[in-house]
Coordinates of C-alpha atoms and ligand atoms in Angstrom, one line a residue:
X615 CA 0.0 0.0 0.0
X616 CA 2.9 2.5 0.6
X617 CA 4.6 1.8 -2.4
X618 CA 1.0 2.3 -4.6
X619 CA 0.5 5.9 -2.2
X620 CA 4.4 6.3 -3.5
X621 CA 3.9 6.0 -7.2
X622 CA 0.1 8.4 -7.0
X623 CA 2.6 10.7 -5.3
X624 CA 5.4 10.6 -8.0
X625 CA 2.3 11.0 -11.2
X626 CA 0.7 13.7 -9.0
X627 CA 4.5 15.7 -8.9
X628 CA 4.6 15.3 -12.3
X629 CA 1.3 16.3 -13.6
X630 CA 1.9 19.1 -11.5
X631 CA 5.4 20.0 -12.9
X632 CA 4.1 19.7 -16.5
X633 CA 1.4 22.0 -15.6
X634 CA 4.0 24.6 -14.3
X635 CA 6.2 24.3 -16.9
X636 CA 3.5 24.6 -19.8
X637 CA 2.1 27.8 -17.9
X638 CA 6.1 29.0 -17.6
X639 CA 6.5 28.3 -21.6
X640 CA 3.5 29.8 -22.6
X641 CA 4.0 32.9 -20.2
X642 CA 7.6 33.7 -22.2
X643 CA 5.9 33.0 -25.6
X644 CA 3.0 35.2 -25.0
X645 CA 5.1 38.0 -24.1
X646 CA 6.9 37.4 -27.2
X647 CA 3.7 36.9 -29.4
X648 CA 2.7 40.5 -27.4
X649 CA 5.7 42.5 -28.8
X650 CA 5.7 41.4 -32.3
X651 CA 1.9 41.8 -32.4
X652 CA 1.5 38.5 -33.1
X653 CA -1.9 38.2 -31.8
X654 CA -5.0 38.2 -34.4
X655 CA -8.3 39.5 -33.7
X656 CA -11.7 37.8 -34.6
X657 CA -15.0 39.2 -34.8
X658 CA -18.8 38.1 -33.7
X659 CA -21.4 40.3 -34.9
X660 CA -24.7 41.5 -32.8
X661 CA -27.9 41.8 -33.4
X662 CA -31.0 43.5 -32.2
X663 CA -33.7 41.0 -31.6
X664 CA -35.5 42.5 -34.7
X665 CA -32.4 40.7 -37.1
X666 CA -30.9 44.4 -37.6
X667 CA -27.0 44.5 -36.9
X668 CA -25.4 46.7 -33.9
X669 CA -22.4 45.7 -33.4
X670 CA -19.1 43.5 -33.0
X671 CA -17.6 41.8 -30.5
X672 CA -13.6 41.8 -30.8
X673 CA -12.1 38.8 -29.8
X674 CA -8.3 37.2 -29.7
X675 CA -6.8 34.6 -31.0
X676 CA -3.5 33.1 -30.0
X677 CA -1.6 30.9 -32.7
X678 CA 1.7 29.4 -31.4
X679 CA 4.4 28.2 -33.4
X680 CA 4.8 25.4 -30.5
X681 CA 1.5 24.6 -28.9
X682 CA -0.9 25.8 -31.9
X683 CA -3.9 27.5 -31.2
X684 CA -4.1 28.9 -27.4
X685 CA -7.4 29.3 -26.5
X686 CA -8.1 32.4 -24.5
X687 CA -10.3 30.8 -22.0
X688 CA -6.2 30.0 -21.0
X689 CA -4.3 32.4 -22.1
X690 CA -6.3 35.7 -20.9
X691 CA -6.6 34.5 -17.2
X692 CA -2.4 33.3 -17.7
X693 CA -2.3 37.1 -19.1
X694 CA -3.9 38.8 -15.6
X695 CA -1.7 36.8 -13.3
X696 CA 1.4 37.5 -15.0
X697 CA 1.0 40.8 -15.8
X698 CA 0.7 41.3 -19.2
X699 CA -2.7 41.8 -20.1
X700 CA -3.1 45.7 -20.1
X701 CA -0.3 45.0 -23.3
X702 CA -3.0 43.2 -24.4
X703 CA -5.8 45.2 -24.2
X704 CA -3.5 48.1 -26.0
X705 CA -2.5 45.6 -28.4
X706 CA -5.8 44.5 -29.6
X707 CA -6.6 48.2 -29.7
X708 CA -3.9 49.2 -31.7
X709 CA -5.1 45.9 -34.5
X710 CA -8.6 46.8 -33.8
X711 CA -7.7 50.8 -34.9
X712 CA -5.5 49.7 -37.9
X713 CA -8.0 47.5 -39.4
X714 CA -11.0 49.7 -39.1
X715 CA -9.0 52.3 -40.8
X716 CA -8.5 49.9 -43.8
X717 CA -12.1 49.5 -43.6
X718 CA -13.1 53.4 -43.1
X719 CA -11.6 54.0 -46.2
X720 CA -13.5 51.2 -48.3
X721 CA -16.3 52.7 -47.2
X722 CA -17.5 49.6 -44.9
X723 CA -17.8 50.7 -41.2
X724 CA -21.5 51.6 -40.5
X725 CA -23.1 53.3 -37.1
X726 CA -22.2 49.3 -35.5
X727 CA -19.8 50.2 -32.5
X728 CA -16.9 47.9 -31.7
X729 CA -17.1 46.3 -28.2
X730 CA -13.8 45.1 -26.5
X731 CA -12.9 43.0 -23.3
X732 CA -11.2 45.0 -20.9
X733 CA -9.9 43.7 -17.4
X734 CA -9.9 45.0 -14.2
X735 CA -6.1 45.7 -14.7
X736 CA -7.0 48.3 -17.3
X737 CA -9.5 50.5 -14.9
X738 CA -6.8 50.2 -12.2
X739 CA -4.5 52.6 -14.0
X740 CA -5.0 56.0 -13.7
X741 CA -4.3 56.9 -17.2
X742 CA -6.3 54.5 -18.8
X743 CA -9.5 56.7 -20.1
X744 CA -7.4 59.4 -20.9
X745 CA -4.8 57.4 -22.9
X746 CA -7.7 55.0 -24.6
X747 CA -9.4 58.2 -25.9
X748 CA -6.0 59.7 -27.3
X749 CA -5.4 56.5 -29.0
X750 CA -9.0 56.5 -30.5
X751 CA -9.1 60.1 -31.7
X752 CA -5.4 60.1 -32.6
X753 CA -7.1 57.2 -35.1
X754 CA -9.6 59.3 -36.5
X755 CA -12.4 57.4 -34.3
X756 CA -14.5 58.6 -31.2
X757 CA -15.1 56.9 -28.1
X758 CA -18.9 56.5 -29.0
X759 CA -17.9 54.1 -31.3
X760 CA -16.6 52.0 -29.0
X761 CA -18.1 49.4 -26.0
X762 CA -15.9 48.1 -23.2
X763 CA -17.1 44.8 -21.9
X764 CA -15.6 44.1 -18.0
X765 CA -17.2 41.2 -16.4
X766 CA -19.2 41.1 -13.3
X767 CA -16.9 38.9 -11.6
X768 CA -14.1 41.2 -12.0
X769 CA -16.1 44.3 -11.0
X770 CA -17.3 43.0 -7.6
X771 CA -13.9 42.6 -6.8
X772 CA -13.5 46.7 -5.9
X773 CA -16.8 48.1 -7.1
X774 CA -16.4 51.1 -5.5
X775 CA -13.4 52.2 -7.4
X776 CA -14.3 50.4 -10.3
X777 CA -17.2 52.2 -10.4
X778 CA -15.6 55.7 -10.7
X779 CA -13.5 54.9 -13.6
X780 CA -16.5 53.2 -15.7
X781 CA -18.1 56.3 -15.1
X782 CA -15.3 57.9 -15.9
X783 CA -15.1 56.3 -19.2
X784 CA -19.1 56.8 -19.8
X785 CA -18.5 60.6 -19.6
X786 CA -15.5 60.3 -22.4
X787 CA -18.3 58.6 -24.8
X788 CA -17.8 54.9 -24.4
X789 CA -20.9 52.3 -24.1
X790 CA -20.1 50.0 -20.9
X791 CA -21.8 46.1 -21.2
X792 CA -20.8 44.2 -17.7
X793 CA -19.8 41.0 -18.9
X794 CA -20.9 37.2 -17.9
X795 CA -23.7 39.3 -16.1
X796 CA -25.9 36.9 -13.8
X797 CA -23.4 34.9 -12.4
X798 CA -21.3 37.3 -10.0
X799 CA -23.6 38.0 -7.3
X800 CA -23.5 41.8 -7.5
X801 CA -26.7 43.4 -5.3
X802 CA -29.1 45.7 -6.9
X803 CA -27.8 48.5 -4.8
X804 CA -24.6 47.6 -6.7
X805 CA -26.5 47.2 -10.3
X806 CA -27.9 50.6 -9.6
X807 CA -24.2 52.4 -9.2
X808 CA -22.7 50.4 -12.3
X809 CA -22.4 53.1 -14.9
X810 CA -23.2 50.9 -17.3
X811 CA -25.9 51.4 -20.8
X812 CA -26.2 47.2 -21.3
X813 CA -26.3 43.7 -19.2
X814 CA -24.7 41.0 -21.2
X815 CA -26.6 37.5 -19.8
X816 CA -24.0 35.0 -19.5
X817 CA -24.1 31.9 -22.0
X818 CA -24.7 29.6 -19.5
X819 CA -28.4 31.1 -18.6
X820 CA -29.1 31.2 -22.4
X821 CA -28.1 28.0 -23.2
X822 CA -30.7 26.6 -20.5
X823 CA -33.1 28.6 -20.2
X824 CA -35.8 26.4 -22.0
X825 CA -34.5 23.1 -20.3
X826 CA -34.0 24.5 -16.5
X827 CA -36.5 26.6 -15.3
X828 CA -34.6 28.2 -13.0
X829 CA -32.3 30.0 -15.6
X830 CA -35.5 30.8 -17.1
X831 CA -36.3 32.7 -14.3
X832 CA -32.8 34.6 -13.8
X833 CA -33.5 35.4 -17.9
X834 CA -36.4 36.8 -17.3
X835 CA -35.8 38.2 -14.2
X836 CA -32.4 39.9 -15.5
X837 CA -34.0 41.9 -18.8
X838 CA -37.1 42.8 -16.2
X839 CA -34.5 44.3 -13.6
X840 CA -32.7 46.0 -17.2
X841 CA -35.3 47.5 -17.4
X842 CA -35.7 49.3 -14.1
X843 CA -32.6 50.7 -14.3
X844 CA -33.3 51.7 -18.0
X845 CA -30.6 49.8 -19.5
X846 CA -30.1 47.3 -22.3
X847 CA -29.9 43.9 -22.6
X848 CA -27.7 41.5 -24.5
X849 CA -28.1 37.1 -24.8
X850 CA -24.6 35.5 -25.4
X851 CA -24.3 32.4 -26.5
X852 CA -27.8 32.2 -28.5
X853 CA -27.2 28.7 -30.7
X854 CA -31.2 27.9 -31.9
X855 CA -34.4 29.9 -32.9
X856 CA -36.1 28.8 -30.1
X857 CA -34.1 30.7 -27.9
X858 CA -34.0 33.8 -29.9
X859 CA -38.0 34.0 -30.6
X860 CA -38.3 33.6 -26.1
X861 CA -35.2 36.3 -25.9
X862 CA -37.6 38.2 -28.3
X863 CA -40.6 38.1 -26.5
X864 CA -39.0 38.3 -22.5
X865 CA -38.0 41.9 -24.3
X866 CA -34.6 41.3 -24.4
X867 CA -32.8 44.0 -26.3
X868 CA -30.2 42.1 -28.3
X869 CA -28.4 38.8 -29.3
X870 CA -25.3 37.8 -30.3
X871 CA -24.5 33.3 -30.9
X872 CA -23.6 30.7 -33.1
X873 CA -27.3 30.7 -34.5
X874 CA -26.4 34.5 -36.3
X875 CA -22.6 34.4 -36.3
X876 CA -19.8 32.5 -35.2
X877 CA -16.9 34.9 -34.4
X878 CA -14.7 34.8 -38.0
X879 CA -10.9 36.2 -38.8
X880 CA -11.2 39.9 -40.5
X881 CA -11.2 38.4 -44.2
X882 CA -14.4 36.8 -43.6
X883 CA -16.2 39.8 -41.0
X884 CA -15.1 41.9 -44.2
X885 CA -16.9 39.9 -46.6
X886 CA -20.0 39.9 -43.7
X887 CA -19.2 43.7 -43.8
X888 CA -20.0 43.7 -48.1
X889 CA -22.7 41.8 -47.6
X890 CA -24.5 43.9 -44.8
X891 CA -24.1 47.0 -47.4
X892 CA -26.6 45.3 -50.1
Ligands
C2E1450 P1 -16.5 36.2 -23.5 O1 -16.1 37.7 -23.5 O2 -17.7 35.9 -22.7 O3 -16.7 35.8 -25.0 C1 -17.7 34.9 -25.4 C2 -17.1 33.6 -25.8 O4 -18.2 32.7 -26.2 C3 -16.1 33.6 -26.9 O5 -15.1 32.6 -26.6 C4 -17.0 33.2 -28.1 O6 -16.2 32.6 -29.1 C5 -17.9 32.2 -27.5 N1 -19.2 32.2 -28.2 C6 -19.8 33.1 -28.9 N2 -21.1 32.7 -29.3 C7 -21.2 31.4 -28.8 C8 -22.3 30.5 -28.9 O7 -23.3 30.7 -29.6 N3 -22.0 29.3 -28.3 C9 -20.9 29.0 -27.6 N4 -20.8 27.8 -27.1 N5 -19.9 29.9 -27.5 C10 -20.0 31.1 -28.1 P2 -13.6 32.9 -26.8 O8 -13.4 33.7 -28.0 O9 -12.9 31.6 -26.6 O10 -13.2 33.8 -25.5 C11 -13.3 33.3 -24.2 C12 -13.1 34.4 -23.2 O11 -11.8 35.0 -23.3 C13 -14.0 35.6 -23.5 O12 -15.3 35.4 -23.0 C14 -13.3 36.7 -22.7 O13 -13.6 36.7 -21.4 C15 -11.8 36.3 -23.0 N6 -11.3 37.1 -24.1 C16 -11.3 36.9 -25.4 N7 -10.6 37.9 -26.1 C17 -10.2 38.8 -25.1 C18 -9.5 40.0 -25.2 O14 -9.2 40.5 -26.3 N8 -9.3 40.7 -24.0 C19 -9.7 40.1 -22.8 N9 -9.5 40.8 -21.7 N10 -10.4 39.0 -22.7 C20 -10.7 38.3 -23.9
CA1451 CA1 -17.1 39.6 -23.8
CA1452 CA1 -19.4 36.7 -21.8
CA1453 CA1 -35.9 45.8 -22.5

């Protein structure tokens, strides 16, 4: 029996040394990946619940020579703990700016804004509105084109002070979306101070919400307390009619899924783009 406790003991140290030295490689590659911009960005469009379309999620995508494609359900959370993910938050931006440029000039950006995850690292700074908005203008864009999405998760962390800067960023123009909203416990005292113009229901009430009536209930419940506090609405992760048409008729605002758009590399959102203007 010792000698069996022995050998789980030597394949636990291992596991765990693999784990560590994956998270060590990926950390030095990342910051590598960071400075020679290396990071692509994809693109999910939204839709209001009446088909027209609003707007675009930006979203990265992490391609390693060595471990292929990083997803960033690893490599953003890697990013916060090591101290590199306001570089990527200004990287995307700086890809984001560049390609919607490209696309100014072909005469294909519409009224849709552009909405972008930012973390909790990037409202800590102090500078952070006041250098987003140079980067914008300097661009030839304005904030109002522009949505920040910041979960709820990471916002209950230090509302108070988050709270500031999102209104601080509100005032320069920006739309604010609180992220993964449902599942973060903040109070309606909270809700009420947020600063922010839309609720995006997390994927994981969506995807149930006509199987468990529970996150039925937190659906409905969410877009009815949206509205109290006049703001908007938005149901990730919508993958079948059904769940649109009952998003519809709860009087949720908007929708963004698999069912209207998987998030696609810019050659394809720019073909999307053509498309939208016929
Ligand atoms: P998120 O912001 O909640 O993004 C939604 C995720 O759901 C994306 O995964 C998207 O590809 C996926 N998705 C969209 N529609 C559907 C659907 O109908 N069904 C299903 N099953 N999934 C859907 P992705 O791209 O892997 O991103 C994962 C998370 O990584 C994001 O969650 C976000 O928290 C973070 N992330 C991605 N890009 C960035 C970034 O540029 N900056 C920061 N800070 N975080 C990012
Ligand atoms: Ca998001
Ligand atoms: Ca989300
Ligand atoms: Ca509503």
């Amino acid at each position: 029996e010792a000698k069996a406790r022995q050998q789980q003991l030597v394949i636990y140290q291992q596991a765990m040394s693999e784990r560590f030295n994956r998270r060590f490689e990926l950390t030095k590659r990342l910051q590598e990946a960071l400075l020679n911009e290396r990071l692509h960005l994809y693109f999910q469009p939204q839709f209001a619940v009446s088909g027209a379309f609003t707007g675009t999620e930006v979203l990265a995508r992490w391609n390693d020579a060595h471990f292929g494609d990083v997803s960033p359900a690893e490599f953003i959370p890697l990013a916060e703990e090591r101290g590199l993910i306001c570089q990527i938050t200004e990287t995307i931006f700086t890809q984001l700016l560049a390609t919607m440029q490209v696309w100014q000039r072909q005469g294909l950006l519409g009224q849709q804004t552009y909405a972008v995850n930012i973390s909790i690292r990037d409202l800590e700074r102090p500078d952070f509105a006041q250098q987003l908005v140079e980067k914008i203008q300097t661009a030839g864009f304005t904030p109002t084109q522009f949505e920040l999405e910041i979960t709820e998760t990471a916002l209950m962390k230090d509302p108070q002070h988050a709270f500031v800067t999102l209104r601080e960023l509100q005032e320069c123009g920006f739309t604010i979306a609180i992220d993964d909203f449902g599942i973060g416990h903040s109070s309606l005292s909270y809700i009420k101070q947020m600063h922010a113009q839309r609720l995006k229901i997390d994927m994981s009430f969506t995807q149930e919400m006509l199987s468990n009536p529970a996150d039925y209930g937190i659906v409905k419940t969410i877009i009815a307390m949206a509205d109290i506090f006049a703001m908007k609405t938005l149901a990730e992760g919508v993958e079948t009619e059904q769940q649109a048409e009952e998003l519809k008729r709860l009087g949720c605002d908007y929708v963004q899924g698999y069912l209207l758009a998987k998030p696609m590399p810019a050659e394809d959102y720019q073909a999307f783009l053509h498309r939208q203007q016929r």
